């Protein structure tokens, strides 16, 4: 088989890249390890920056998002004493959209079907070759048979545990990592949200986030030690803990019900540089991970896709290589800013085991500064709604 771009990974970044490239007349083959059902069953991100919203519309997959998504004008940050409203709309003129990653991926698969692009599921043992030759190649096994595709470029959209990043020789990669000593236990439940905007709560009992998907579907989280297992957390234990970590007026409105999904995600910051190795480009979680506190994971994957699709179209359609030569530097500049914001939100909102009293006062002072300073709120809002691409 031969194509222009092989995309490894059929998650949000791989599918969106394929969608934008095919719209511009660039042929792709997407190779995905899991089944479509499995990809669509993963409950992950839920907040879209406005730049993400606009790019999804441009890609032709915005209709259901616009009909069923929930634009949010702001969010709340709170501790036991103070509740600070960050009014995105008033401070930046922008909003964010509440629309689940599962739905985004669903819309992208439907759009790929409608365009008749090639998405191959169930591939195993993907290997990448000839990245310094005039033509690259990707090999994979499907139903016990080995296949080879030659192509001009390879997009590594295969997440943190994929093969693409590892294909870059270890001595040529520079990796930066911070692992946080806690995780987020998240549940999905068919109950009405405690509030019509998100509440990030730094309570004396630990962090909690009240998030939502729609008027009868909530995504709530509590900070838990990394040693905890999902089996340790009955629904009843979760609701009790969540209730004591959110402000009392929200707790009074809390409606509980059975969880329909429950999982623990560890929190980590990670960047691998560079994002280009010959004919291979890394995109999204394949190159970087942020703790979910800043709602940036999916949105960063989307900004990488934005930069790369422009670069690949210019290279393949007009023979201009400036975009692909500059991709790594351009994308990393935005990635590091989102890393900083996600780290700052995580540090500001979580209790760290064994921390000193100084750390607690710093968190309190940060929240008070946000309450008193419009400049501070504007800075937070600007980062939350998303820095420009
Ligand atoms: C549990 C969890 C919760 C999260 N919660 C949030 C959140 O609340 N907010 C937020 O902003 N972000 C969140 N994120 C991050 C966000 O979901 C990711 O940033 C986003 O999925 C990145 O998209 P991606 O396409 O780059 O990677 P992925 O979504 O990881 O997709 C990669 C795809 O590649 C496939 N793949 C992997 N290896 C191979 C291979 N060798 N061959 C072929 N295919 C392969 C995988 O099956 C997968 O479908 C969460 C992530 C996780 C894991």
PDB file of N, CA, C and O and ligand atoms in Angstrom, residues 7-15 31-34 38-39 42-47 101 109 120 123-126 156-164 184 209 213 219 221 263-266 283-301, ligand 1:
ATOM      1  N   UNK A   7      -1.020   7.823   9.621  1.00  0.00           N
ATOM      2  CA  UNK A   7      -1.320   8.351  10.952  1.00  0.00           C
ATOM      3  C   UNK A   7      -1.396   7.154  11.893  1.00  0.00           C
ATOM      4  O   UNK A   7      -2.254   6.278  11.709  1.00  0.00           O
ATOM      5  N   UNK A   8      -0.510   7.110  12.890  1.00  0.00           N
ATOM      6  CA  UNK A   8      -0.553   6.000  13.843  1.00  0.00           C
ATOM      7  C   UNK A   8      -1.361   6.454  15.048  1.00  0.00           C
ATOM      8  O   UNK A   8      -0.981   7.414  15.730  1.00  0.00           O
ATOM      9  N   UNK A   9      -2.482   5.784  15.308  1.00  0.00           N
ATOM     10  CA  UNK A   9      -3.367   6.147  16.418  1.00  0.00           C
ATOM     11  C   UNK A   9      -4.656   6.779  15.923  1.00  0.00           C
ATOM     12  O   UNK A   9      -4.627   7.777  15.209  1.00  0.00           O
ATOM     13  N   UNK A  10      -5.776   6.173  16.302  1.00  0.00           N
ATOM     14  CA  UNK A  10      -7.091   6.688  15.904  1.00  0.00           C
ATOM     15  C   UNK A  10      -7.830   7.281  17.089  1.00  0.00           C
ATOM     16  O   UNK A  10      -9.032   7.100  17.245  1.00  0.00           O
ATOM     17  N   UNK A  11      -7.100   8.007  17.952  1.00  0.00           N
ATOM     18  CA  UNK A  11      -7.721   8.790  19.023  1.00  0.00           C
ATOM     19  C   UNK A  11      -8.062  10.163  18.456  1.00  0.00           C
ATOM     20  O   UNK A  11      -8.024  10.368  17.229  1.00  0.00           O
ATOM     21  N   UNK A  12      -8.386  11.128  19.308  1.00  0.00           N
ATOM     22  CA  UNK A  12      -8.788  12.441  18.786  1.00  0.00           C
ATOM     23  C   UNK A  12      -7.742  13.109  17.905  1.00  0.00           C
ATOM     24  O   UNK A  12      -8.084  13.684  16.867  1.00  0.00           O
ATOM     25  N   UNK A  13      -6.450  13.033  18.261  1.00  0.00           N
ATOM     26  CA  UNK A  13      -5.482  13.762  17.426  1.00  0.00           C
ATOM     27  C   UNK A  13      -5.309  13.094  16.070  1.00  0.00           C
ATOM     28  O   UNK A  13      -5.248  13.786  15.040  1.00  0.00           O
ATOM     29  N   UNK A  14      -5.250  11.766  16.036  1.00  0.00           N
ATOM     30  CA  UNK A  14      -5.078  11.073  14.756  1.00  0.00           C
ATOM     31  C   UNK A  14      -6.263  11.299  13.827  1.00  0.00           C
ATOM     32  O   UNK A  14      -6.094  11.568  12.627  1.00  0.00           O
ATOM     33  N   UNK A  15      -7.470  11.221  14.399  1.00  0.00           N
ATOM     34  CA  UNK A  15      -8.671  11.365  13.562  1.00  0.00           C
ATOM     35  C   UNK A  15      -8.833  12.798  13.055  1.00  0.00           C
ATOM     36  O   UNK A  15      -9.189  13.021  11.897  1.00  0.00           O
ATOM     37  N   UNK A  31      -3.907   3.990  11.400  1.00  0.00           N
ATOM     38  CA  UNK A  31      -3.721   2.653  11.982  1.00  0.00           C
ATOM     39  C   UNK A  31      -4.042   2.724  13.471  1.00  0.00           C
ATOM     40  O   UNK A  31      -3.377   3.464  14.207  1.00  0.00           O
ATOM     41  N   UNK A  32      -5.034   1.980  13.915  1.00  0.00           N
ATOM     42  CA  UNK A  32      -5.449   2.038  15.325  1.00  0.00           C
ATOM     43  C   UNK A  32      -5.390   0.630  15.926  1.00  0.00           C
ATOM     44  O   UNK A  32      -5.918  -0.321  15.356  1.00  0.00           O
ATOM     45  N   UNK A  33      -4.763   0.562  17.097  1.00  0.00           N
ATOM     46  CA  UNK A  33      -4.570  -0.727  17.768  1.00  0.00           C
ATOM     47  C   UNK A  33      -5.891  -1.307  18.284  1.00  0.00           C
ATOM     48  O   UNK A  33      -6.131  -2.509  18.197  1.00  0.00           O
ATOM     49  N   UNK A  34      -6.756  -0.453  18.823  1.00  0.00           N
ATOM     50  CA  UNK A  34      -7.988  -0.943  19.458  1.00  0.00           C
ATOM     51  C   UNK A  34      -9.146  -0.968  18.474  1.00  0.00           C
ATOM     52  O   UNK A  34      -9.053  -0.446  17.364  1.00  0.00           O
ATOM     53  N   UNK A  38     -13.932   0.324  21.513  1.00  0.00           N
ATOM     54  CA  UNK A  38     -13.070   0.558  22.674  1.00  0.00           C
ATOM     55  C   UNK A  38     -12.649   2.027  22.742  1.00  0.00           C
ATOM     56  O   UNK A  38     -12.707   2.656  23.806  1.00  0.00           O
ATOM     57  N   UNK A  39     -12.257   2.580  21.593  1.00  0.00           N
ATOM     58  CA  UNK A  39     -11.838   3.993  21.568  1.00  0.00           C
ATOM     59  C   UNK A  39     -13.000   4.870  22.039  1.00  0.00           C
ATOM     60  O   UNK A  39     -12.819   5.801  22.823  1.00  0.00           O
ATOM     61  N   UNK A  42     -13.845   5.190  25.992  1.00  0.00           N
ATOM     62  CA  UNK A  42     -12.917   5.800  26.963  1.00  0.00           C
ATOM     63  C   UNK A  42     -13.447   7.176  27.394  1.00  0.00           C
ATOM     64  O   UNK A  42     -13.613   8.066  26.575  1.00  0.00           O
ATOM     65  N   UNK A  43     -13.709   7.297  28.696  1.00  0.00           N
ATOM     66  CA  UNK A  43     -14.220   8.574  29.226  1.00  0.00           C
ATOM     67  C   UNK A  43     -13.024   9.425  29.630  1.00  0.00           C
ATOM     68  O   UNK A  43     -12.267   9.060  30.522  1.00  0.00           O
ATOM     69  N   UNK A  44     -12.825  10.531  28.966  1.00  0.00           N
ATOM     70  CA  UNK A  44     -11.656  11.369  29.276  1.00  0.00           C
ATOM     71  C   UNK A  44     -12.048  12.834  29.345  1.00  0.00           C
ATOM     72  O   UNK A  44     -12.878  13.215  30.141  1.00  0.00           O
ATOM     73  N   UNK A  45     -11.438  13.662  28.485  1.00  0.00           N
ATOM     74  CA  UNK A  45     -11.601  15.104  28.614  1.00  0.00           C
ATOM     75  C   UNK A  45     -13.039  15.555  28.315  1.00  0.00           C
ATOM     76  O   UNK A  45     -13.802  14.836  27.679  1.00  0.00           O
ATOM     77  N   UNK A  46     -13.368  16.777  28.778  1.00  0.00           N
ATOM     78  CA  UNK A  46     -14.727  17.274  28.538  1.00  0.00           C
ATOM     79  C   UNK A  46     -14.828  18.769  28.294  1.00  0.00           C
ATOM     80  O   UNK A  46     -15.919  19.274  28.053  1.00  0.00           O
ATOM     81  N   UNK A  47     -13.707  19.477  28.372  1.00  0.00           N
ATOM     82  CA  UNK A  47     -13.743  20.940  28.208  1.00  0.00           C
ATOM     83  C   UNK A  47     -12.957  21.331  26.959  1.00  0.00           C
ATOM     84  O   UNK A  47     -11.757  21.043  26.852  1.00  0.00           O
ATOM     85  N   UNK A 101     -14.895  14.278  25.149  1.00  0.00           N
ATOM     86  CA  UNK A 101     -13.940  13.732  24.173  1.00  0.00           C
ATOM     87  C   UNK A 101     -14.548  12.554  23.404  1.00  0.00           C
ATOM     88  O   UNK A 101     -14.318  12.384  22.216  1.00  0.00           O
ATOM     89  N   UNK A 109     -15.143  10.009  13.790  1.00  0.00           N
ATOM     90  CA  UNK A 109     -15.301   8.714  13.097  1.00  0.00           C
ATOM     91  C   UNK A 109     -16.412   8.795  12.043  1.00  0.00           C
ATOM     92  O   UNK A 109     -16.253   8.308  10.921  1.00  0.00           O
ATOM     93  N   UNK A 120      -7.837   1.686   9.838  1.00  0.00           N
ATOM     94  CA  UNK A 120      -7.710   0.243  10.054  1.00  0.00           C
ATOM     95  C   UNK A 120      -7.587  -0.032  11.553  1.00  0.00           C
ATOM     96  O   UNK A 120      -6.661   0.465  12.210  1.00  0.00           O
ATOM     97  N   UNK A 123      -4.765  -3.235  14.548  1.00  0.00           N
ATOM     98  CA  UNK A 123      -3.394  -3.480  14.073  1.00  0.00           C
ATOM     99  C   UNK A 123      -2.492  -3.800  15.267  1.00  0.00           C
ATOM    100  O   UNK A 123      -2.687  -3.299  16.366  1.00  0.00           O
ATOM    101  N   UNK A 124      -1.492  -4.660  15.016  1.00  0.00           N
ATOM    102  CA  UNK A 124      -0.539  -5.022  16.076  1.00  0.00           C
ATOM    103  C   UNK A 124       0.882  -4.810  15.565  1.00  0.00           C
ATOM    104  O   UNK A 124       1.109  -4.766  14.351  1.00  0.00           O
ATOM    105  N   UNK A 125       1.809  -4.713  16.503  1.00  0.00           N
ATOM    106  CA  UNK A 125       3.253  -4.643  16.188  1.00  0.00           C
ATOM    107  C   UNK A 125       3.580  -3.612  15.112  1.00  0.00           C
ATOM    108  O   UNK A 125       4.246  -3.935  14.113  1.00  0.00           O
ATOM    109  N   UNK A 126       3.107  -2.405  15.299  1.00  0.00           N
ATOM    110  CA  UNK A 126       3.407  -1.330  14.340  1.00  0.00           C
ATOM    111  C   UNK A 126       4.891  -0.964  14.471  1.00  0.00           C
ATOM    112  O   UNK A 126       5.395  -0.760  15.582  1.00  0.00           O
ATOM    113  N   UNK A 156       2.803  10.505  14.375  1.00  0.00           N
ATOM    114  CA  UNK A 156       2.719   9.671  15.582  1.00  0.00           C
ATOM    115  C   UNK A 156       1.677  10.248  16.526  1.00  0.00           C
ATOM    116  O   UNK A 156       1.964  11.138  17.313  1.00  0.00           O
ATOM    117  N   UNK A 157       0.437   9.732  16.414  1.00  0.00           N
ATOM    118  CA  UNK A 157      -0.686  10.226  17.238  1.00  0.00           C
ATOM    119  C   UNK A 157      -1.127   9.111  18.177  1.00  0.00           C
ATOM    120  O   UNK A 157      -2.314   8.941  18.440  1.00  0.00           O
ATOM    121  N   UNK A 158      -0.154   8.294  18.635  1.00  0.00           N
ATOM    122  CA  UNK A 158      -0.500   7.053  19.322  1.00  0.00           C
ATOM    123  C   UNK A 158      -0.389   7.125  20.834  1.00  0.00           C
ATOM    124  O   UNK A 158      -0.185   6.105  21.498  1.00  0.00           O
ATOM    125  N   UNK A 159      -0.548   8.315  21.399  1.00  0.00           N
ATOM    126  CA  UNK A 159      -0.674   8.434  22.846  1.00  0.00           C
ATOM    127  C   UNK A 159       0.626   8.157  23.586  1.00  0.00           C
ATOM    128  O   UNK A 159       1.664   7.878  22.992  1.00  0.00           O
ATOM    129  N   UNK A 160       0.544   8.240  24.909  1.00  0.00           N
ATOM    130  CA  UNK A 160       1.734   8.147  25.756  1.00  0.00           C
ATOM    131  C   UNK A 160       2.431   6.785  25.638  1.00  0.00           C
ATOM    132  O   UNK A 160       3.650   6.697  25.740  1.00  0.00           O
ATOM    133  N   UNK A 161       1.641   5.708  25.433  1.00  0.00           N
ATOM    134  CA  UNK A 161       2.225   4.364  25.410  1.00  0.00           C
ATOM    135  C   UNK A 161       2.450   3.841  23.994  1.00  0.00           C
ATOM    136  O   UNK A 161       2.640   2.645  23.800  1.00  0.00           O
ATOM    137  N   UNK A 162       2.421   4.727  23.000  1.00  0.00           N
ATOM    138  CA  UNK A 162       2.557   4.287  21.613  1.00  0.00           C
ATOM    139  C   UNK A 162       3.998   3.988  21.218  1.00  0.00           C
ATOM    140  O   UNK A 162       4.917   4.064  22.037  1.00  0.00           O
ATOM    141  N   UNK A 163       4.178   3.670  19.929  1.00  0.00           N
ATOM    142  CA  UNK A 163       5.515   3.297  19.436  1.00  0.00           C
ATOM    143  C   UNK A 163       6.266   4.484  18.839  1.00  0.00           C
ATOM    144  O   UNK A 163       7.491   4.426  18.686  1.00  0.00           O
ATOM    145  N   UNK A 164       5.562   5.550  18.490  1.00  0.00           N
ATOM    146  CA  UNK A 164       6.194   6.618  17.703  1.00  0.00           C
ATOM    147  C   UNK A 164       7.333   7.302  18.452  1.00  0.00           C
ATOM    148  O   UNK A 164       8.436   7.459  17.919  1.00  0.00           O
ATOM    149  N   UNK A 184      -6.550  11.270  40.423  1.00  0.00           N
ATOM    150  CA  UNK A 184      -7.951  11.717  40.459  1.00  0.00           C
ATOM    151  C   UNK A 184      -8.843  10.493  40.295  1.00  0.00           C
ATOM    152  O   UNK A 184      -8.732   9.764  39.292  1.00  0.00           O
ATOM    153  N   UNK A 209     -13.361  18.206  42.043  1.00  0.00           N
ATOM    154  CA  UNK A 209     -13.838  18.973  40.887  1.00  0.00           C
ATOM    155  C   UNK A 209     -15.258  18.531  40.558  1.00  0.00           C
ATOM    156  O   UNK A 209     -15.511  17.337  40.367  1.00  0.00           O
ATOM    157  N   UNK A 213     -21.302  16.935  31.950  1.00  0.00           N
ATOM    158  CA  UNK A 213     -21.366  16.691  30.510  1.00  0.00           C
ATOM    159  C   UNK A 213     -22.661  17.257  29.918  1.00  0.00           C
ATOM    160  O   UNK A 213     -22.679  17.792  28.841  1.00  0.00           O
ATOM    161  N   UNK A 219     -19.593  14.610  35.750  1.00  0.00           N
ATOM    162  CA  UNK A 219     -18.277  14.015  35.897  1.00  0.00           C
ATOM    163  C   UNK A 219     -17.678  14.682  37.132  1.00  0.00           C
ATOM    164  O   UNK A 219     -17.386  15.893  37.106  1.00  0.00           O
ATOM    165  N   UNK A 221     -14.838  14.477  40.448  1.00  0.00           N
ATOM    166  CA  UNK A 221     -13.543  13.891  40.813  1.00  0.00           C
ATOM    167  C   UNK A 221     -13.199  14.222  42.257  1.00  0.00           C
ATOM    168  O   UNK A 221     -13.536  15.295  42.757  1.00  0.00           O
ATOM    169  N   UNK A 263     -13.010   5.562  37.557  1.00  0.00           N
ATOM    170  CA  UNK A 263     -11.613   5.231  37.239  1.00  0.00           C
ATOM    171  C   UNK A 263     -10.678   6.164  37.991  1.00  0.00           C
ATOM    172  O   UNK A 263     -11.076   7.243  38.432  1.00  0.00           O
ATOM    173  N   UNK A 264      -9.429   5.734  38.132  1.00  0.00           N
ATOM    174  CA  UNK A 264      -8.418   6.570  38.786  1.00  0.00           C
ATOM    175  C   UNK A 264      -7.347   6.905  37.756  1.00  0.00           C
ATOM    176  O   UNK A 264      -6.811   6.013  37.092  1.00  0.00           O
ATOM    177  N   UNK A 265      -7.052   8.200  37.592  1.00  0.00           N
ATOM    178  CA  UNK A 265      -6.000   8.622  36.657  1.00  0.00           C
ATOM    179  C   UNK A 265      -4.862   9.263  37.454  1.00  0.00           C
ATOM    180  O   UNK A 265      -5.105  10.182  38.244  1.00  0.00           O
ATOM    181  N   UNK A 266      -3.628   8.764  37.287  1.00  0.00           N
ATOM    182  CA  UNK A 266      -2.503   9.425  37.960  1.00  0.00           C
ATOM    183  C   UNK A 266      -2.243  10.779  37.320  1.00  0.00           C
ATOM    184  O   UNK A 266      -2.595  10.994  36.155  1.00  0.00           O
ATOM    185  N   UNK A 283       2.543  13.990  17.864  1.00  0.00           N
ATOM    186  CA  UNK A 283       1.355  14.834  18.067  1.00  0.00           C
ATOM    187  C   UNK A 283       0.638  14.392  19.348  1.00  0.00           C
ATOM    188  O   UNK A 283       0.486  13.196  19.598  1.00  0.00           O
ATOM    189  N   UNK A 284       0.154  15.343  20.139  1.00  0.00           N
ATOM    190  CA  UNK A 284      -0.709  15.024  21.288  1.00  0.00           C
ATOM    191  C   UNK A 284       0.022  14.249  22.379  1.00  0.00           C
ATOM    192  O   UNK A 284       1.208  14.468  22.651  1.00  0.00           O
ATOM    193  N   UNK A 285      -0.715  13.317  23.006  1.00  0.00           N
ATOM    194  CA  UNK A 285      -0.181  12.593  24.158  1.00  0.00           C
ATOM    195  C   UNK A 285       1.063  11.763  23.819  1.00  0.00           C
ATOM    196  O   UNK A 285       1.779  11.340  24.734  1.00  0.00           O
ATOM    197  N   UNK A 286       1.333  11.524  22.575  1.00  0.00           N
ATOM    198  CA  UNK A 286       2.568  10.813  22.198  1.00  0.00           C
ATOM    199  C   UNK A 286       3.783  11.628  22.626  1.00  0.00           C
ATOM    200  O   UNK A 286       4.856  11.077  22.888  1.00  0.00           O
ATOM    201  N   UNK A 287       3.612  12.945  22.712  1.00  0.00           N
ATOM    202  CA  UNK A 287       4.752  13.819  23.012  1.00  0.00           C
ATOM    203  C   UNK A 287       4.650  14.495  24.371  1.00  0.00           C
ATOM    204  O   UNK A 287       5.664  14.924  24.917  1.00  0.00           O
ATOM    205  N   UNK A 288       3.421  14.617  24.893  1.00  0.00           N
ATOM    206  CA  UNK A 288       3.283  15.377  26.145  1.00  0.00           C
ATOM    207  C   UNK A 288       2.029  14.984  26.910  1.00  0.00           C
ATOM    208  O   UNK A 288       1.020  14.609  26.318  1.00  0.00           O
ATOM    209  N   UNK A 289       2.142  15.088  28.233  1.00  0.00           N
ATOM    210  CA  UNK A 289       1.016  14.797  29.126  1.00  0.00           C
ATOM    211  C   UNK A 289       0.915  15.956  30.121  1.00  0.00           C
ATOM    212  O   UNK A 289       1.945  16.428  30.614  1.00  0.00           O
ATOM    213  N   UNK A 290      -0.295  16.398  30.371  1.00  0.00           N
ATOM    214  CA  UNK A 290      -0.498  17.407  31.420  1.00  0.00           C
ATOM    215  C   UNK A 290      -1.444  16.841  32.469  1.00  0.00           C
ATOM    216  O   UNK A 290      -2.319  16.039  32.136  1.00  0.00           O
ATOM    217  N   UNK A 291      -1.307  17.273  33.737  1.00  0.00           N
ATOM    218  CA  UNK A 291      -2.332  16.883  34.706  1.00  0.00           C
ATOM    219  C   UNK A 291      -3.648  17.540  34.286  1.00  0.00           C
ATOM    220  O   UNK A 291      -3.633  18.642  33.715  1.00  0.00           O
ATOM    221  N   UNK A 292      -4.796  16.889  34.507  1.00  0.00           N
ATOM    222  CA  UNK A 292      -6.059  17.404  33.952  1.00  0.00           C
ATOM    223  C   UNK A 292      -6.576  18.687  34.598  1.00  0.00           C
ATOM    224  O   UNK A 292      -7.577  19.244  34.136  1.00  0.00           O
ATOM    225  N   UNK A 293      -5.903  19.187  35.627  1.00  0.00           N
ATOM    226  CA  UNK A 293      -6.397  20.346  36.388  1.00  0.00           C
ATOM    227  C   UNK A 293      -6.649  21.582  35.509  1.00  0.00           C
ATOM    228  O   UNK A 293      -7.528  22.374  35.793  1.00  0.00           O
ATOM    229  N   UNK A 294      -5.861  21.746  34.447  1.00  0.00           N
ATOM    230  CA  UNK A 294      -6.053  22.915  33.587  1.00  0.00           C
ATOM    231  C   UNK A 294      -6.924  22.622  32.382  1.00  0.00           C
ATOM    232  O   UNK A 294      -7.105  23.499  31.534  1.00  0.00           O
ATOM    233  N   UNK A 295      -7.438  21.388  32.270  1.00  0.00           N
ATOM    234  CA  UNK A 295      -8.272  20.961  31.123  1.00  0.00           C
ATOM    235  C   UNK A 295      -7.549  21.189  29.795  1.00  0.00           C
ATOM    236  O   UNK A 295      -8.124  21.709  28.845  1.00  0.00           O
ATOM    237  N   UNK A 296      -6.286  20.798  29.742  1.00  0.00           N
ATOM    238  CA  UNK A 296      -5.498  21.121  28.559  1.00  0.00           C
ATOM    239  C   UNK A 296      -5.121  19.926  27.661  1.00  0.00           C
ATOM    240  O   UNK A 296      -4.688  20.121  26.526  1.00  0.00           O
ATOM    241  N   UNK A 297      -5.244  18.677  28.149  1.00  0.00           N
ATOM    242  CA  UNK A 297      -4.714  17.520  27.409  1.00  0.00           C
ATOM    243  C   UNK A 297      -5.220  17.443  25.976  1.00  0.00           C
ATOM    244  O   UNK A 297      -4.450  17.495  25.013  1.00  0.00           O
ATOM    245  N   UNK A 298      -6.520  17.367  25.840  1.00  0.00           N
ATOM    246  CA  UNK A 298      -7.123  17.247  24.509  1.00  0.00           C
ATOM    247  C   UNK A 298      -6.874  18.517  23.684  1.00  0.00           C
ATOM    248  O   UNK A 298      -6.602  18.465  22.485  1.00  0.00           O
ATOM    249  N   UNK A 299      -6.965  19.665  24.344  1.00  0.00           N
ATOM    250  CA  UNK A 299      -6.795  20.933  23.628  1.00  0.00           C
ATOM    251  C   UNK A 299      -5.382  21.113  23.086  1.00  0.00           C
ATOM    252  O   UNK A 299      -5.189  21.682  22.012  1.00  0.00           O
ATOM    253  N   UNK A 300      -4.400  20.604  23.820  1.00  0.00           N
ATOM    254  CA  UNK A 300      -3.014  20.671  23.325  1.00  0.00           C
ATOM    255  C   UNK A 300      -2.827  19.753  22.119  1.00  0.00           C
ATOM    256  O   UNK A 300      -2.108  20.089  21.172  1.00  0.00           O
ATOM    257  N   UNK A 301      -3.470  18.590  22.181  1.00  0.00           N
ATOM    258  CA  UNK A 301      -3.406  17.670  21.032  1.00  0.00           C
ATOM    259  C   UNK A 301      -3.973  18.377  19.796  1.00  0.00           C
ATOM    260  O   UNK A 301      -3.421  18.281  18.694  1.00  0.00           O
TER     261      UNK A 301
HETATM  262  C1  LIG B   1      -7.852   8.466  32.093  1.00  0.00           C
HETATM  263  C2  LIG B   1      -7.645   9.787  31.394  1.00  0.00           C
HETATM  264  C3  LIG B   1      -8.421  10.884  31.752  1.00  0.00           C
HETATM  265  C4  LIG B   1      -8.226  12.113  31.114  1.00  0.00           C
HETATM  266  N1  LIG B   1      -8.977  13.184  31.508  1.00  0.00           N
HETATM  267  C5  LIG B   1      -8.777  14.371  30.897  1.00  0.00           C
HETATM  268  C6  LIG B   1      -9.518  15.506  31.269  1.00  0.00           C
HETATM  269  O1  LIG B   1     -10.363  15.459  32.146  1.00  0.00           O
HETATM  270  N2  LIG B   1      -9.261  16.681  30.625  1.00  0.00           N
HETATM  271  C7  LIG B   1      -8.314  16.779  29.629  1.00  0.00           C
HETATM  272  O2  LIG B   1      -8.130  17.847  29.029  1.00  0.00           O
HETATM  273  N3  LIG B   1      -7.614  15.719  29.257  1.00  0.00           N
HETATM  274  C8  LIG B   1      -7.812  14.528  29.872  1.00  0.00           C
HETATM  275  N4  LIG B   1      -7.088  13.468  29.489  1.00  0.00           N
HETATM  276  C9  LIG B   1      -6.133  13.663  28.420  1.00  0.00           C
HETATM  277  C10 LIG B   1      -6.779  13.558  27.058  1.00  0.00           C
HETATM  278  O3  LIG B   1      -7.732  12.533  27.069  1.00  0.00           O
HETATM  279  C11 LIG B   1      -5.669  13.304  26.060  1.00  0.00           C
HETATM  280  O4  LIG B   1      -4.812  14.423  26.081  1.00  0.00           O
HETATM  281  C12 LIG B   1      -6.164  13.026  24.648  1.00  0.00           C
HETATM  282  O5  LIG B   1      -6.811  11.786  24.598  1.00  0.00           O
HETATM  283  C13 LIG B   1      -4.983  13.026  23.684  1.00  0.00           C
HETATM  284  O6  LIG B   1      -5.402  12.533  22.447  1.00  0.00           O
HETATM  285  P1  LIG B   1      -4.409  11.692  21.546  1.00  0.00           P
HETATM  286  O7  LIG B   1      -5.193  11.351  20.332  1.00  0.00           O
HETATM  287  O8  LIG B   1      -3.134  12.441  21.398  1.00  0.00           O
HETATM  288  O9  LIG B   1      -4.039  10.392  22.384  1.00  0.00           O
HETATM  289  P2  LIG B   1      -4.984   9.173  22.796  1.00  0.00           P
HETATM  290  O10 LIG B   1      -6.339   9.631  23.110  1.00  0.00           O
HETATM  291  O11 LIG B   1      -4.220   8.418  23.830  1.00  0.00           O
HETATM  292  O12 LIG B   1      -5.089   8.311  21.478  1.00  0.00           O
HETATM  293  C14 LIG B   1      -4.017   7.519  21.014  1.00  0.00           C
HETATM  294  C15 LIG B   1      -4.561   6.367  20.225  1.00  0.00           C
HETATM  295  O13 LIG B   1      -3.470   5.611  19.702  1.00  0.00           O
HETATM  296  C16 LIG B   1      -3.743   4.231  19.844  1.00  0.00           C
HETATM  297  N5  LIG B   1      -2.452   3.531  19.908  1.00  0.00           N
HETATM  298  C17 LIG B   1      -1.590   3.478  20.923  1.00  0.00           C
HETATM  299  N6  LIG B   1      -0.518   2.739  20.588  1.00  0.00           N
HETATM  300  C18 LIG B   1      -0.703   2.328  19.325  1.00  0.00           C
HETATM  301  C19 LIG B   1       0.046   1.543  18.426  1.00  0.00           C
HETATM  302  N7  LIG B   1       1.222   1.037  18.794  1.00  0.00           N
HETATM  303  N8  LIG B   1      -0.437   1.302  17.210  1.00  0.00           N
HETATM  304  C20 LIG B   1      -1.644   1.833  16.824  1.00  0.00           C
HETATM  305  N9  LIG B   1      -2.418   2.581  17.642  1.00  0.00           N
HETATM  306  C21 LIG B   1      -1.939   2.827  18.877  1.00  0.00           C
HETATM  307  C22 LIG B   1      -4.552   4.139  21.128  1.00  0.00           C
HETATM  308  O14 LIG B   1      -5.351   2.966  21.168  1.00  0.00           O
HETATM  309  C23 LIG B   1      -5.395   5.406  21.048  1.00  0.00           C
HETATM  310  O15 LIG B   1      -6.638   5.199  20.433  1.00  0.00           O
HETATM  311  C24 LIG B   1      -7.248  12.240  30.117  1.00  0.00           C
HETATM  312  C25 LIG B   1      -6.482  11.144  29.756  1.00  0.00           C
HETATM  313  C26 LIG B   1      -6.653   9.930  30.396  1.00  0.00           C
HETATM  314  C27 LIG B   1      -5.791   8.763  30.009  1.00  0.00           C
END
